[in-house]
Amino acid sequence: MSIESSTERSFLSLRWKVFLNLVLVLAVLHLAYSYYSYVQLTKKTTQEQFEASERDLFVLEGLVASSYDRLLEMGQMIPIVVDSSGASAGAYIESIERYFPGLLMNGAMDAVYLFDQYGQALHKQGIMVKLPFSLISQVLSTETPRNYFYCVKECLRYVAMPVRLENDNVGVMVVGREMRDVILDFKKQSGRDIGLAVQPKNQVKAARLWKLDLKYLTEKSENVTLLNKLVSEKSIPPKGGVFEVENGEKKYQIILQPPLGAEPGAAYWILIDDHTQNYREAQAELFQQLVVSGIGLFLAALFQLAMIRSPLNMITEISVLLPLLAGSAFAEMRQRLGAIQRKAIYEDELDLLKDSTLELANQLERLETSLLERAQNLTERSVQLEAERDFVTSLLDTAETIILTLDNSGNIVTLNRFGQEVLGLSASEARLMHFLDLNHDPKQHDGHQLLLDSLITRKESKVQIESSIRSSTGQMLQISWLHSVLNIPGADAQILSIGLDFTERQHAEKRLIWMANHDPLTALPNRLFFNEKVENAIRHCEADDSIVAVLFCDLDSFKDVNDSLGHPVGDELLQQTAERIQTVIANDGVLARLGGDEFTILLEGRNSVREVELVAQHILRAFRQSFFIDGYEIFSTVSIGISLFPEHGRDVISLIQHADVAMFDAKESGKNQLRFYHDEQGSQRYERFSLVNDLRRALEKEEFRIYYQPQIDARDGSVMGVEALLRWQHEEAGMISPAKFIPLAEEQGLIVPIGEWVLEEACRNGKAWHDQGMDIRIGVNIAGQQIMHESLLSTVRRVMRETGISPDLLDLEVTENFLLRQPEITIPKLHKFREMGLSLSMDDFGTGFSSLSYLKKLPLNTLKIDQSFVRDIGTNPEGEAIVKAIIVLAQSLGLEALAEGVETSDQLSYLRQHGCHLIQGYYFSRPLPAEELPDFVMNQAVEISFE
């Protein structure tokens, strides 16, 4: 479409469409608002009328109630006069006759009646009515005033009140008054016209008001017309109601309300109000609102039209420019769009439309340019594809893979250059051959034929097979063939066959399988291969009842060789060990290396246990000769454990495990020997394993206990100190000896945390005893691993700080073996302890390899004589000499000597005679729990003699 044709088209301008739609919408909104305002105004007027009616009725009820109160006050004046002269019936009658005419003339009272205690009328004055007996009886029974409204021929309000008669009898005086004063007061206060109508007797359900007797009515001449109009148009229910009546151009509200206390339908209050002015004011207000809102909406429409005139002009200008895009006039489009200017502070949708149109022009221009470039690229790509085809052909010729294409009969169509070299065929010779004519392994011919048939018949789209084929050099190659359908319609080549030579990979896989089942150092079977052999032997044994034995061999002191001579020498020793054992068993068994210096032997088909034992003995004898490695002569023995099937186990794991247990028994019995497995070995190993596990949880379960053995000064019998001794109260096994679990704790690395706990507990008890007035030095054993641990000093400082124990009450006991193992580490720590104010003792002195040169350098306070020497006193002169020498040594070094394990008086006497006065042992006391020690200290009194 041209620009001219688009501008000459007849159409209704968008601005007028917007204006007309806007006027229509505003008109609908105005009508809706008008209707809503009318409804709300009507509701408001109705509500105000209802509230005014409720308010007037409330005023009327208040006036009636106050009139009853005034009537009661007037009636009570007569009993007051009577009480002053004597409360007799005659006195009441006399007073009534005297005062009633004056009250009647003043309008304060229109009737007064007197009743005796039986409810019989004694006297009546004024308007005569018949009151219900129930009213009199209620007043007599309750002796409280009662209000009563009577409206039959006359409408009066009555108050019946109790009065005191002679002989303490109660009578009733009733006073009444007509309703004129209430009506006048209401008219004065509210401004409404008011009346009172009475229903003729037996006409309660009459539906027309003209059957009522109008007793009172203000503005009667005008209001009677309204009431006749009301009853002619509407039915009046007995309970009354609120009614709207129009009379000419005026509107009235008429309320019919039964008086309070009257019988239903017997009488009605009539309230009349003129609402004409209210309605006129409401209509005027509504009309004013409609006019103002209508003018405002019309002005808003004109203003909105003026506001959108400029945007609509811009939309028109942009719509005229859009056809330029069809003619690729992108430059002109951009130029004319740039000429469109708007004066606006903020951008809006029109600016977005202008920018989007400009962006559309740019994108269309780029798209047109891109299409031209792609057409050029397609031409260039076609040339590139031809080059790639030549590259793929060259790649197939250079790839070191056999690549063939076959027709649907299996004949060779093409063969790449590598295939020609491997198979020794030219391209022309290959095209004359069938795929199965190649030098395949004849055994695999049928399988290959079936696979090719499945491809040719299209049962499969891809098949794979591994087969052997002889190369041009005569070597048998392992080829993995992948045959796949090409699906190239009309081409000779329908099947692509790729052959990958995996001969080297197959050799590598066999090597990996061998390595997975053998030890690379000794070339012996490993654990996996050995387990398979044992399983097979067990199956054969079950069939022929022969003996199957597993021998577990472990080199003695192999770690020393590794640590001292190096791992290369250790590896060579393992290799020669394997050769020496293999020489002994020859081909009668399976030798395997499980790891480290552990070897296992499988012996099967043996007729007796003696044959198995002879093989083990031959191995032991073979290791009597030394090994020569790198110039070193090495003597290494072997310990052997033996388990038999089925006596010692019915599966591989049990047999190897039990042979291992028996081997450990051989090592613990002195090494270089053999042992057969028995149940006691297994139970001991299990007990040790269980004990280690329980030991790890003993601290958490709070199973450790500390007992304190007193140390006595034999010179005066006083307790100079105690030694803290650790005990384990096992939850199942009971009390366990330290000799049994302390080595395990040291072996498992648990002695450090256990030692810290002992130190904390002992210091806590020592501080408690000090607070009780007992200064007792506590000896705490420090294990060798604790001495070597870097945190020992900080731990001791922390415990002393937290417990508050005095340094002079703590004695650390160390053993000479660990103390002198690394003196450059231990001796500085001991000096630190002495600087802290602690005392130090050397425990079990004489049992290790003491160095006197180091002993004089140690900052010790006490040497403790081991109980093994004390036990020799009186029985072994050599032991006595050692004890005496230790005492003399301690004295010469300025140290105290303390004897452990003193149990007899002879031992005590000997020690005292030679100058040892510090005694510890059962002679004085067994180790005591912490709670028993204070009693022992307080009650300690020992008589010591030298005899």
PDB file of C-alpha atoms in Angstrom, residues 97-202:
ATOM      1  CA  GLU A  97     -63.195  12.852 101.371  1.00  0.00           C
ATOM      2  CA  ARG A  98     -61.414  15.864 102.854  1.00  0.00           C
ATOM      3  CA  TYR A  99     -58.485  16.183 100.374  1.00  0.00           C
ATOM      4  CA  PHE A 100     -59.730  14.584  97.129  1.00  0.00           C
ATOM      5  CA  PRO A 101     -61.920  17.540  95.936  1.00  0.00           C
ATOM      6  CA  GLY A 102     -58.938  19.855  96.130  1.00  0.00           C
ATOM      7  CA  LEU A 103     -56.708  17.379  94.315  1.00  0.00           C
ATOM      8  CA  LEU A 104     -59.375  16.927  91.646  1.00  0.00           C
ATOM      9  CA  MET A 105     -59.683  20.642  91.143  1.00  0.00           C
ATOM     10  CA  ASN A 106     -55.886  21.003  90.767  1.00  0.00           C
ATOM     11  CA  GLY A 107     -55.832  18.206  88.184  1.00  0.00           C
ATOM     12  CA  ALA A 108     -53.434  16.181  90.366  1.00  0.00           C
ATOM     13  CA  MET A 109     -55.813  13.243  90.780  1.00  0.00           C
ATOM     14  CA  ASP A 110     -59.038  12.073  89.045  1.00  0.00           C
ATOM     15  CA  ALA A 111     -59.904   8.954  91.148  1.00  0.00           C
ATOM     16  CA  VAL A 112     -59.052   7.381  94.514  1.00  0.00           C
ATOM     17  CA  TYR A 113     -60.181   3.967  95.870  1.00  0.00           C
ATOM     18  CA  LEU A 114     -59.602   2.192  99.207  1.00  0.00           C
ATOM     19  CA  PHE A 115     -59.602  -1.613  99.652  1.00  0.00           C
ATOM     20  CA  ASP A 116     -59.330  -3.646 102.856  1.00  0.00           C
ATOM     21  CA  GLN A 117     -57.049  -6.585 103.522  1.00  0.00           C
ATOM     22  CA  TYR A 118     -59.456  -8.888 101.707  1.00  0.00           C
ATOM     23  CA  GLY A 119     -59.548  -6.809  98.530  1.00  0.00           C
ATOM     24  CA  GLN A 120     -63.045  -5.482  99.178  1.00  0.00           C
ATOM     25  CA  ALA A 121     -63.678  -1.848  98.145  1.00  0.00           C
ATOM     26  CA  LEU A 122     -64.248   0.310 101.229  1.00  0.00           C
ATOM     27  CA  HIS A 123     -64.548   3.689  99.521  1.00  0.00           C
ATOM     28  CA  LYS A 124     -64.338   5.229  95.969  1.00  0.00           C
ATOM     29  CA  GLN A 125     -64.091   8.857  94.837  1.00  0.00           C
ATOM     30  CA  GLY A 126     -63.841  10.341  91.302  1.00  0.00           C
ATOM     31  CA  ILE A 127     -64.084   8.384  88.045  1.00  0.00           C
ATOM     32  CA  MET A 128     -65.423   4.958  88.765  1.00  0.00           C
ATOM     33  CA  VAL A 129     -63.850   1.967  86.996  1.00  0.00           C
ATOM     34  CA  LYS A 130     -63.711  -1.697  87.842  1.00  0.00           C
ATOM     35  CA  LEU A 131     -60.123  -2.652  88.585  1.00  0.00           C
ATOM     36  CA  PRO A 132     -59.010  -6.292  88.221  1.00  0.00           C
ATOM     37  CA  PHE A 133     -58.852  -8.203  91.488  1.00  0.00           C
ATOM     38  CA  SER A 134     -55.412  -9.539  90.485  1.00  0.00           C
ATOM     39  CA  LEU A 135     -53.973  -6.026  90.781  1.00  0.00           C
ATOM     40  CA  ILE A 136     -55.242  -5.684  94.385  1.00  0.00           C
ATOM     41  CA  SER A 137     -54.105  -9.175  95.356  1.00  0.00           C
ATOM     42  CA  GLN A 138     -50.561  -8.590  93.975  1.00  0.00           C
ATOM     43  CA  VAL A 139     -50.168  -5.417  96.041  1.00  0.00           C
ATOM     44  CA  LEU A 140     -51.469  -7.197  99.160  1.00  0.00           C
ATOM     45  CA  SER A 141     -49.122 -10.141  98.693  1.00  0.00           C
ATOM     46  CA  THR A 142     -45.961  -8.184  97.793  1.00  0.00           C
ATOM     47  CA  GLU A 143     -46.736  -4.960  99.746  1.00  0.00           C
ATOM     48  CA  THR A 144     -45.167  -2.968  96.886  1.00  0.00           C
ATOM     49  CA  PRO A 145     -46.842  -0.350  94.617  1.00  0.00           C
ATOM     50  CA  ARG A 146     -48.153  -1.430  91.226  1.00  0.00           C
ATOM     51  CA  ASN A 147     -48.829   0.675  88.067  1.00  0.00           C
ATOM     52  CA  TYR A 148     -51.937   0.019  86.013  1.00  0.00           C
ATOM     53  CA  PHE A 149     -53.212   1.570  82.776  1.00  0.00           C
ATOM     54  CA  TYR A 150     -56.954   1.553  82.213  1.00  0.00           C
ATOM     55  CA  CYS A 151     -58.391   2.577  78.918  1.00  0.00           C
ATOM     56  CA  VAL A 152     -61.945   1.377  78.119  1.00  0.00           C
ATOM     57  CA  LYS A 153     -64.431   4.194  78.240  1.00  0.00           C
ATOM     58  CA  GLU A 154     -61.916   6.465  79.876  1.00  0.00           C
ATOM     59  CA  CYS A 155     -58.117   6.350  79.812  1.00  0.00           C
ATOM     60  CA  LEU A 156     -56.553   6.665  83.212  1.00  0.00           C
ATOM     61  CA  ARG A 157     -53.313   5.654  84.802  1.00  0.00           C
ATOM     62  CA  TYR A 158     -53.493   4.151  88.255  1.00  0.00           C
ATOM     63  CA  VAL A 159     -51.035   3.490  91.041  1.00  0.00           C
ATOM     64  CA  ALA A 160     -52.052   0.874  93.644  1.00  0.00           C
ATOM     65  CA  MET A 161     -50.087   1.189  96.881  1.00  0.00           C
ATOM     66  CA  PRO A 162     -50.208  -0.725 100.180  1.00  0.00           C
ATOM     67  CA  VAL A 163     -51.426   1.151 103.314  1.00  0.00           C
ATOM     68  CA  ARG A 164     -51.300   0.204 106.982  1.00  0.00           C
ATOM     69  CA  LEU A 165     -54.737  -0.437 108.607  1.00  0.00           C
ATOM     70  CA  GLU A 166     -55.696  -1.134 112.180  1.00  0.00           C
ATOM     71  CA  ASN A 167     -54.439  -4.286 113.830  1.00  0.00           C
ATOM     72  CA  ASP A 168     -51.390  -4.307 111.526  1.00  0.00           C
ATOM     73  CA  ASN A 169     -53.559  -5.208 108.549  1.00  0.00           C
ATOM     74  CA  VAL A 170     -52.559  -4.149 105.058  1.00  0.00           C
ATOM     75  CA  GLY A 171     -55.000  -2.462 102.740  1.00  0.00           C
ATOM     76  CA  VAL A 172     -54.680  -1.002  99.261  1.00  0.00           C
ATOM     77  CA  MET A 173     -55.261   2.594  98.158  1.00  0.00           C
ATOM     78  CA  VAL A 174     -55.531   3.208  94.399  1.00  0.00           C
ATOM     79  CA  VAL A 175     -55.113   6.708  92.914  1.00  0.00           C
ATOM     80  CA  GLY A 176     -55.740   7.528  89.239  1.00  0.00           C
ATOM     81  CA  ARG A 177     -55.369  10.356  86.786  1.00  0.00           C
ATOM     82  CA  GLU A 178     -56.320  10.961  83.157  1.00  0.00           C
ATOM     83  CA  MET A 179     -53.650  11.259  80.375  1.00  0.00           C
ATOM     84  CA  ARG A 180     -54.182  14.953  79.475  1.00  0.00           C
ATOM     85  CA  ASP A 181     -51.017  16.168  81.202  1.00  0.00           C
ATOM     86  CA  VAL A 182     -48.831  13.583  79.422  1.00  0.00           C
ATOM     87  CA  ILE A 183     -50.256  14.570  76.041  1.00  0.00           C
ATOM     88  CA  LEU A 184     -49.717  18.271  76.644  1.00  0.00           C
ATOM     89  CA  ASP A 185     -46.165  17.768  77.928  1.00  0.00           C
ATOM     90  CA  PHE A 186     -45.257  15.592  74.920  1.00  0.00           C
ATOM     91  CA  LYS A 187     -46.687  18.127  72.466  1.00  0.00           C
ATOM     92  CA  LYS A 188     -44.706  20.840  74.162  1.00  0.00           C
ATOM     93  CA  GLN A 189     -41.400  18.916  74.101  1.00  0.00           C
ATOM     94  CA  SER A 190     -41.450  17.175  70.701  1.00  0.00           C
ATOM     95  CA  GLY A 191     -43.689  19.374  68.605  1.00  0.00           C
ATOM     96  CA  ARG A 192     -45.483  16.317  67.234  1.00  0.00           C
ATOM     97  CA  ASP A 193     -49.239  16.048  67.265  1.00  0.00           C
ATOM     98  CA  ILE A 194     -50.339  13.341  69.670  1.00  0.00           C
ATOM     99  CA  GLY A 195     -53.552  11.538  70.453  1.00  0.00           C
ATOM    100  CA  LEU A 196     -54.925   8.545  72.316  1.00  0.00           C
ATOM    101  CA  ALA A 197     -57.558   6.224  70.909  1.00  0.00           C
ATOM    102  CA  VAL A 198     -59.522   3.481  72.701  1.00  0.00           C
ATOM    103  CA  GLN A 199     -60.715   0.246  71.126  1.00  0.00           C
ATOM    104  CA  PRO A 200     -64.369  -0.480  71.887  1.00  0.00           C
ATOM    105  CA  LYS A 201     -64.826  -3.599  73.979  1.00  0.00           C
ATOM    106  CA  ASN A 202     -64.846  -6.935  72.093  1.00  0.00           C
TER     107      ASN A 202
END
